Amino acid sequence: MEASKTDSPHILMVSAECYPAAKVGGLADVVGSLPRYLNKGDARCAVIMPHYHNSWITQQEVVEKHYGSFHMGWEWIEYRIFYIVHEELGYDLYTIEIPGKFDRPGVYGDHHEPYYRDEIERNIAFQRCVLHWLMHWEKLPDLIHCHDHHTALIPFMMTRCPEFWRLGNTPTILTIHNAAYQGMFGWDRQYLLPEFSREASGLLDWGHVINSLACGIKCAWRVTTVSENYLHELMETSGFGLQGLFRSEHWKSRGVINGIDYDYWNPAHDHYLTMRLKKNIDKWKRDNKVSLLKELKMPTDLPLHIFIGRMVHDKGIDFLANLIYQYMIYKRDACFIILGTGDGRIEDQCRMLEHNFGPHVRSLIMYNEGVAHRLYAAADFLWMPSRTEPCGLNQMYAMRYGTIPIARATGGLLDTIEPFDGNEGDGFLFRDLEEYQGMWGIESSTRLFKMPELHSLVKGKIMAKDLSWEHSAAKYLDIYHEIIPAKTNA
């Protein structure tokens, strides 16, 4: 590690995404923020990720740290480790260049194919390169922190593959951001893995295939999910076929809610905003709202509802689009702005909303970070009708900017939103994706909007809510300290 904090535990995070280097979803935001907050406390945290050929990575100054090679099945893998020279990150960032695997701009796929056909080969090569590199370290890290199925085979390889004998007593944590993606592949491709004993095959197997995520859950010293309620759901009804495994490994599992980066998500210093927060929250929100809606030629005196996110089934945007259509047939006393990209059919559905309901609905089929920040600052309400939401970050961004969430009661949304009861609370929660429950969300939020004093109190309350990484980082540090001393006795 480049920086030195000699007495602090040395943590290496392994991830397929890390903001600002490469981002597809919330995984990148977590891995891009948590290490910085850990380093503010009692830790020395670094991140290793693939060296994608995207605009951010290719523009950085890099220093080559290591070259290595090995056989993966019948293929000869060569790799280089680069250190990214970037003082503002707040942690050391390394990338692994693997010719033929990650020398593409996309993280998981591109506009030609949503997921690259060699996804399994890429993931295994990346994980093996990480461990191959660690075998050359003079002093090993105190703990390896893996994220999602892309890195979930690392705990198995460290303890069951003789090639990595030096790493067997190093503690591991696996954080699950989304258990729906499990990295499964057939036993006919086990040749991609390092040699392991036949007795260890059961650790890899789940449902007669090799399941990367299930293997990681079995082999990691600790397992965390990105909210307490999501862990409960995984054990009970929403484990994507792994409910029994989550229950059997519950003894070593923790739910730790994500936080948000208060330096980046700061309405007083947000460089995407021309009107930044000074003292008066109501005036600041109103000024941003009027400015944005005038640009979009929308009414400025109605409640403004927004959706920001991927246009996919899990996010419930299809439900919201149908809800908006049904509502707008009868009433025009609210405005809706949708920002995002995804499923082409849902995109077309949202375009038709704008076509049919003119100035009351705008569908921005794109993702633009600056526009997202402006929407959070301008909106009155944010919709998150998610079918599944392990943690959710958008509701936290919204509350930080005084925008009240309307969400389905699932996953981390339950852990972060206190239901509004008419006087107390900070958001609106509904249980099922039923039209009448969605209509309740619109009507309830409209009533609050028409009570300016109460609306102002709720805005002030949610903006004062502590959703930063400080508490979450402290919980991770507790878990680290819980298992790091144990390695000397393992």
XYZ file of C-alpha atoms in Angstrom:
490
model
C 0.000 0.000 0.000
C 1.306 3.440 -0.936
C 0.176 5.345 2.162
C 1.330 4.262 5.617
C -0.611 3.894 8.864
C 1.526 1.219 10.404
C -0.634 0.120 13.347
C -3.951 0.057 11.500
C -5.414 -3.061 9.861
C -4.555 -3.290 6.175
C -7.679 -4.057 4.109
C -7.722 -4.915 0.404
C -11.095 -4.562 -1.300
C -11.672 -6.524 -4.510
C -14.461 -5.361 -6.798
C -15.599 -5.246 -10.425
C -16.715 -1.617 -9.995
C -15.414 1.446 -8.192
C -16.528 5.031 -8.721
C -15.181 7.105 -10.442
C -13.123 4.497 -12.325
C -16.047 2.343 -13.505
C -19.711 2.454 -12.558
C -22.780 0.460 -13.520
C -24.758 0.618 -10.270
C -24.638 1.107 -6.526
C -21.712 -1.298 -6.107
C -19.424 1.344 -7.604
C -20.684 4.039 -5.234
C -20.069 1.839 -2.204
C -16.580 0.691 -3.181
C -15.693 4.237 -4.228
C -16.732 5.753 -0.885
C -16.382 3.202 1.928
C -12.553 2.918 1.699
C -12.175 6.678 2.093
C -14.245 6.673 5.281
C -12.435 3.592 6.595
C -9.146 5.408 6.057
C -10.430 8.340 8.093
C -10.760 5.878 10.949
C -8.635 2.983 12.091
C -7.840 1.283 8.771
C -5.578 1.319 5.737
C -7.826 0.396 2.857
C -6.950 -0.093 -0.820
C -9.033 -1.220 -3.808
C -8.131 -3.545 -6.693
C -10.347 -3.727 -9.792
C -10.067 -4.598 -13.508
C -8.300 -2.180 -15.851
C -11.161 -1.323 -18.204
C -10.431 0.671 -21.337
C -12.875 3.439 -20.476
C -12.404 7.191 -20.589
C -11.661 7.719 -16.878
C -9.045 4.991 -16.509
C -7.251 5.745 -19.770
C -6.864 9.401 -18.747
C -5.116 8.616 -15.455
C -1.427 8.579 -14.703
C -0.449 5.021 -13.772
C 2.593 3.294 -12.322
C 3.186 -0.374 -13.160
C 3.686 -2.360 -9.952
C 3.808 -5.979 -11.043
C 3.791 -8.302 -14.040
C 2.708 -11.925 -13.819
C 1.466 -14.886 -15.833
C -0.063 -18.331 -15.312
C -2.081 -21.050 -17.043
C -5.883 -20.918 -16.821
C -7.036 -24.144 -18.380
C -5.503 -24.191 -21.852
C -5.029 -20.428 -21.910
C -1.918 -18.491 -20.943
C -2.921 -15.462 -18.858
C -0.629 -12.453 -18.633
C -1.458 -9.502 -16.417
C -0.092 -6.200 -15.151
C -0.900 -4.394 -11.921
C -1.133 -0.610 -12.148
C -1.292 1.938 -9.364
C -3.571 4.877 -10.203
C -1.930 8.171 -9.273
C -4.887 10.193 -7.976
C -4.464 12.026 -4.669
C -8.133 13.043 -4.322
C -9.525 9.494 -4.075
C -8.664 9.098 -0.402
C -7.447 5.515 -0.862
C -4.988 3.568 -3.006
C -6.528 2.271 -6.223
C -4.954 -0.541 -8.250
C -6.131 -1.975 -11.565
C -5.353 -5.293 -13.254
C -4.812 -5.255 -17.006
C -5.544 -8.648 -18.588
C -5.213 -8.543 -22.388
C -8.223 -10.047 -24.113
C -10.408 -9.911 -20.991
C -10.943 -6.353 -19.806
C -9.511 -4.242 -22.613
C -13.033 -3.107 -23.494
C -14.955 -0.009 -22.404
C -17.890 -1.930 -20.882
C -17.856 -3.339 -17.359
C -20.207 -6.286 -17.969
C -21.282 -5.724 -21.562
C -21.951 -3.102 -24.217
C -24.655 -2.044 -26.673
C -23.964 -5.166 -28.769
C -24.398 -7.639 -25.898
C -25.674 -6.747 -22.378
C -23.372 -9.368 -20.857
C -20.139 -10.454 -22.490
C -20.164 -14.107 -23.493
C -16.871 -14.732 -21.720
C -18.148 -13.307 -18.410
C -17.130 -16.387 -16.413
C -13.631 -16.483 -17.917
C -13.175 -12.772 -17.190
C -14.313 -13.067 -13.573
C -12.155 -16.100 -12.811
C -9.101 -14.603 -14.521
C -9.510 -11.414 -12.488
C -9.792 -13.286 -9.191
C -6.825 -15.530 -9.937
C -4.724 -12.510 -10.943
C -5.505 -10.805 -7.626
C -4.372 -13.844 -5.651
C -1.370 -14.478 -7.911
C -0.269 -10.897 -7.208
C -0.816 -11.258 -3.450
C 1.458 -14.304 -3.404
C 4.294 -11.894 -4.273
C 3.586 -9.478 -1.412
C 6.241 -9.415 1.282
C 3.625 -8.629 3.957
C 0.090 -9.785 3.248
C -2.981 -7.628 3.913
C -4.764 -8.300 7.182
C -8.075 -8.943 5.433
C -9.515 -9.373 1.924
C -12.943 -7.773 1.425
C -14.767 -9.194 -1.623
C -17.849 -7.719 -3.289
C -20.572 -9.703 -5.079
C -20.273 -12.842 -7.187
C -17.516 -11.435 -9.431
C -15.067 -11.919 -6.536
C -16.871 -14.564 -4.456
C -14.573 -17.458 -5.441
C -11.596 -15.769 -3.787
C -12.285 -17.171 -0.259
C -12.467 -20.684 -1.752
C -9.262 -20.306 -3.760
C -7.406 -18.911 -0.745
C -8.258 -21.871 1.475
C -8.708 -24.813 -0.916
C -6.243 -24.294 -3.756
C -2.625 -25.279 -2.944
C -1.379 -22.690 -5.449
C -2.325 -19.991 -2.939
C -1.083 -21.755 0.182
C 0.289 -18.523 1.680
C -3.149 -16.922 1.852
C -5.079 -19.613 3.705
C -5.090 -17.894 7.107
C -5.975 -14.425 5.824
C -9.541 -13.476 6.883
C -12.121 -12.764 4.188
C -15.415 -10.901 4.042
C -17.971 -11.186 1.255
C -20.412 -8.295 0.878
C -23.532 -9.101 -1.135
C -24.998 -6.125 -2.959
C -27.461 -8.146 -5.051
C -28.020 -11.877 -4.534
C -29.940 -12.218 -7.794
C -26.621 -12.414 -9.659
C -24.735 -15.529 -8.593
C -22.065 -16.272 -11.206
C -23.184 -19.810 -12.036
C -21.487 -22.086 -14.564
C -21.358 -25.784 -15.371
C -18.921 -28.308 -13.979
C -17.595 -28.787 -17.496
C -15.740 -25.482 -16.992
C -14.080 -26.280 -13.680
C -10.793 -26.382 -15.606
C -10.812 -22.571 -15.355
C -10.185 -22.853 -11.614
C -6.856 -23.594 -9.930
C -6.339 -27.193 -8.830
C -8.290 -28.223 -5.731
C -8.984 -31.493 -3.951
C -12.085 -33.514 -4.813
C -13.234 -33.203 -1.191
C -13.671 -29.451 -1.703
C -16.114 -29.856 -4.607
C -19.126 -29.546 -2.318
C -18.144 -25.998 -1.455
C -18.404 -25.014 -5.113
C -21.616 -26.879 -5.875
C -25.151 -25.568 -5.528
C -27.889 -27.186 -7.559
C -25.397 -29.332 -9.513
C -23.571 -26.320 -10.941
C -20.704 -24.201 -9.683
C -22.294 -21.221 -7.956
C -19.785 -18.461 -7.225
C -21.969 -16.582 -4.757
C -23.016 -19.689 -2.832
C -19.378 -20.761 -2.627
C -18.393 -17.363 -1.252
C -21.124 -17.519 1.382
C -19.832 -20.926 2.497
C -16.138 -20.032 2.519
C -15.878 -16.387 3.624
C -15.115 -15.751 7.280
C -17.940 -13.220 7.426
C -20.810 -12.363 5.074
C -22.478 -8.962 4.982
C -25.475 -7.654 3.109
C -26.144 -3.999 2.390
C -29.070 -3.703 4.802
C -30.431 -5.634 7.774
C -33.846 -6.117 6.222
C -32.314 -7.459 2.992
C -30.490 -10.135 4.998
C -33.801 -11.102 6.610
C -35.487 -11.282 3.188
C -32.692 -13.468 1.801
C -33.196 -15.950 4.633
C -36.975 -16.037 4.336
C -38.489 -15.504 0.894
C -36.159 -13.654 -1.466
C -32.942 -15.648 -1.428
C -33.047 -16.501 -5.147
C -32.769 -20.192 -4.306
C -30.225 -19.661 -1.510
C -32.615 -19.208 1.440
C -31.471 -22.387 3.156
C -27.822 -21.454 2.743
C -28.392 -17.962 4.141
C -30.149 -19.492 7.142
C -27.395 -22.028 7.787
C -24.685 -19.347 7.544
C -26.634 -16.752 9.533
C -24.211 -17.080 12.466
C -21.492 -15.284 10.514
C -23.728 -12.845 8.613
C -24.422 -9.170 9.285
C -26.590 -6.529 7.663
C -24.790 -3.191 7.330
C -26.700 -0.385 5.657
C -24.786 1.599 3.063
C -24.140 5.285 3.524
C -23.637 8.152 1.105
C -20.667 10.425 0.581
C -21.566 13.724 2.245
C -18.661 15.491 0.570
C -19.991 14.660 -2.888
C -23.711 14.835 -2.091
C -23.649 18.263 -0.507
C -26.360 20.770 -1.506
C -24.257 23.651 -0.195
C -21.281 22.844 -2.439
C -22.727 20.769 -5.310
C -20.888 21.864 -8.453
C -23.762 20.603 -10.623
C -26.081 23.243 -9.133
C -26.050 26.910 -10.072
C -28.208 27.647 -6.992
C -26.648 26.080 -3.925
C -28.110 25.855 -0.449
C -27.349 28.753 1.872
C -29.823 28.991 4.760
C -33.444 28.875 3.605
C -34.266 25.320 2.495
C -37.708 26.184 1.113
C -36.385 29.038 -1.016
C -33.478 26.919 -2.265
C -35.788 24.059 -3.265
C -38.243 26.442 -4.891
C -35.572 28.274 -6.888
C -34.121 25.017 -8.236
C -37.579 23.690 -9.061
C -38.707 26.781 -10.956
C -35.439 26.984 -12.883
C -35.570 23.341 -13.999
C -39.268 23.270 -14.843
C -39.056 26.433 -16.908
C -36.283 24.817 -18.959
C -38.499 21.771 -19.500
C -41.602 23.917 -20.149
C -43.542 22.347 -17.274
C -45.913 23.930 -14.725
C -44.033 25.273 -11.694
C -46.832 25.350 -9.101
C -47.634 21.614 -8.854
C -46.003 18.792 -6.851
C -42.964 17.478 -8.742
C -42.429 13.707 -8.644
C -39.274 12.126 -10.072
C -37.875 8.686 -10.858
C -34.127 8.256 -11.317
C -32.665 4.867 -12.138
C -32.381 1.961 -14.502
C -35.515 1.208 -16.496
C -35.673 -2.464 -15.582
C -38.264 -4.764 -14.038
C -36.623 -4.857 -10.590
C -36.939 -1.087 -10.202
C -40.708 -1.130 -10.747
C -40.603 1.589 -13.389
C -43.176 -0.332 -15.472
C -45.570 -0.110 -12.513
C -44.892 3.604 -12.117
C -45.422 4.277 -15.827
C -48.812 2.539 -15.723
C -49.684 4.426 -12.542
C -48.831 7.791 -14.094
C -50.954 6.938 -17.136
C -53.983 6.035 -15.018
C -53.578 9.105 -12.826
C -53.124 11.542 -15.690
C -56.314 10.344 -17.404
C -58.330 11.822 -14.552
C -56.118 14.486 -12.970
C -53.417 16.919 -13.983
C -52.495 18.240 -10.531
C -48.941 16.832 -10.413
C -45.840 16.700 -12.618
C -43.565 13.715 -13.245
C -40.011 13.547 -14.591
C -38.410 10.180 -15.395
C -34.634 9.932 -15.850
C -32.876 6.743 -16.907
C -32.225 4.099 -19.535
C -32.739 0.359 -19.756
C -35.326 -1.982 -21.239
C -36.318 -0.659 -24.655
C -39.998 -1.487 -24.138
C -40.109 0.460 -20.879
C -38.254 3.352 -22.501
C -40.928 3.456 -25.228
C -43.649 3.295 -22.576
C -42.153 6.357 -20.874
C -41.808 8.221 -24.170
C -45.519 7.644 -24.786
C -46.327 9.167 -21.400
C -44.646 12.396 -22.454
C -46.351 12.254 -25.838
C -49.798 11.779 -24.276
C -49.559 14.100 -21.298
C -47.416 16.907 -22.647
C -46.083 19.438 -20.151
C -47.059 17.383 -17.083
C -44.689 14.499 -17.906
C -41.125 14.519 -19.186
C -39.178 11.333 -19.976
C -35.439 11.908 -20.162
C -34.135 8.672 -21.706
C -30.506 9.028 -20.674
C -28.368 9.011 -17.598
C -26.639 12.249 -16.761
C -25.114 12.787 -13.320
C -25.592 16.545 -13.463
C -29.267 16.250 -14.406
C -29.768 13.755 -11.560
C -28.351 16.231 -9.039
C -30.592 18.992 -10.380
C -33.630 16.724 -10.106
C -32.870 15.836 -6.492
C -32.546 19.543 -5.688
C -35.751 20.516 -7.513
C -38.180 17.688 -6.767
C -40.751 17.372 -4.029
C -41.012 13.570 -4.139
C -38.884 10.631 -5.381
C -40.445 7.333 -6.472
C -38.776 3.977 -5.748
C -41.431 1.296 -6.436
C -38.761 -1.418 -6.412
C -39.612 -5.090 -6.557
C -36.287 -5.724 -4.850
C -33.922 -3.167 -3.348
C -31.033 -4.617 -1.312
C -30.154 -1.205 0.091
C -31.027 1.643 -2.217
C -29.015 4.836 -2.415
C -31.376 7.097 -4.343
C -33.692 7.531 -1.364
C -30.690 8.727 0.650
C -29.541 11.138 -2.059
C -33.109 12.452 -2.245
C -33.434 13.002 1.509
C -30.060 14.728 1.595
C -31.542 17.217 -0.908
C -34.921 17.604 0.808
C -36.871 15.339 -1.555
C -39.324 13.006 0.175
C -39.271 9.320 -0.916
C -42.355 7.340 -1.930
C -41.266 3.705 -1.975
C -42.275 0.095 -1.758
C -41.530 -1.354 1.680
C -38.712 -3.743 0.794
C -35.027 -4.290 1.541
C -33.031 -1.273 2.586
C -35.940 1.063 1.871
C -37.548 -0.265 5.062
C -34.329 0.364 6.990
C -33.886 3.959 5.832
C -37.407 5.416 5.485
C -39.625 6.089 8.500
C -43.267 5.942 7.317
C -45.085 9.272 7.497
C -48.211 9.055 9.671
C -49.583 12.527 9.111
C -47.322 14.211 11.628
C -44.105 12.226 12.005
C -41.944 10.317 9.535
C -39.821 11.048 6.517
C -41.405 9.223 3.585
C -44.336 7.214 2.240
C -44.157 3.401 2.128
C -46.587 0.993 0.469
C -46.482 -2.812 0.522
C -47.587 -4.072 -2.881
C -47.367 -2.941 -6.485
C -51.115 -2.476 -6.723
C -52.631 0.512 -8.495
C -54.678 1.565 -5.465
C -51.550 1.612 -3.290
C -49.685 3.704 -5.838
C -52.625 6.108 -6.025
C -52.487 6.340 -2.233
C -48.850 7.432 -2.566
C -49.729 10.213 -5.007
C -52.749 11.416 -3.014
C -50.928 11.309 0.345
C -47.950 13.237 -0.989
C -50.275 15.796 -2.608
C -51.983 16.405 0.742
C -48.592 17.016 2.350
C -47.589 19.361 -0.472
C -50.720 21.423 0.199
C -49.688 21.888 3.854
C -46.586 24.072 3.372
C -45.635 24.366 7.044
C -45.705 20.609 7.629
C -44.040 19.982 4.261
C -41.262 22.367 5.274
C -40.777 20.572 8.602
C -40.463 17.190 6.869
C -37.933 18.580 4.377
C -35.850 19.992 7.205
C -36.010 16.709 9.114
C -34.882 14.503 6.256
C -32.042 16.860 5.347
C -30.810 16.691 8.952
C -30.927 12.874 8.983
C -27.478 11.284 9.260
C -27.118 9.000 6.252
C -23.350 9.348 5.896
C -20.783 6.572 5.694
C -19.482 7.395 9.193
C -21.754 4.924 11.036
C -21.520 2.220 8.388
C -17.725 2.439 8.227
C -17.596 2.070 12.012
C -19.679 -1.120 11.779
C -17.343 -2.564 9.143
C -14.362 -1.708 11.333
C -16.009 -3.615 14.190
C -16.380 -6.665 11.933
C -12.763 -6.358 10.763
C -11.481 -6.232 14.339
C -13.743 -9.150 15.231
C -11.970 -11.522 12.839
C -8.489 -10.110 12.215
C -7.066 -11.185 15.609
C -8.479 -14.664 15.051
C -6.164 -15.323 12.114
C -3.204 -16.037 14.399
C -5.168 -18.916 15.917
C -6.732 -20.234 12.703
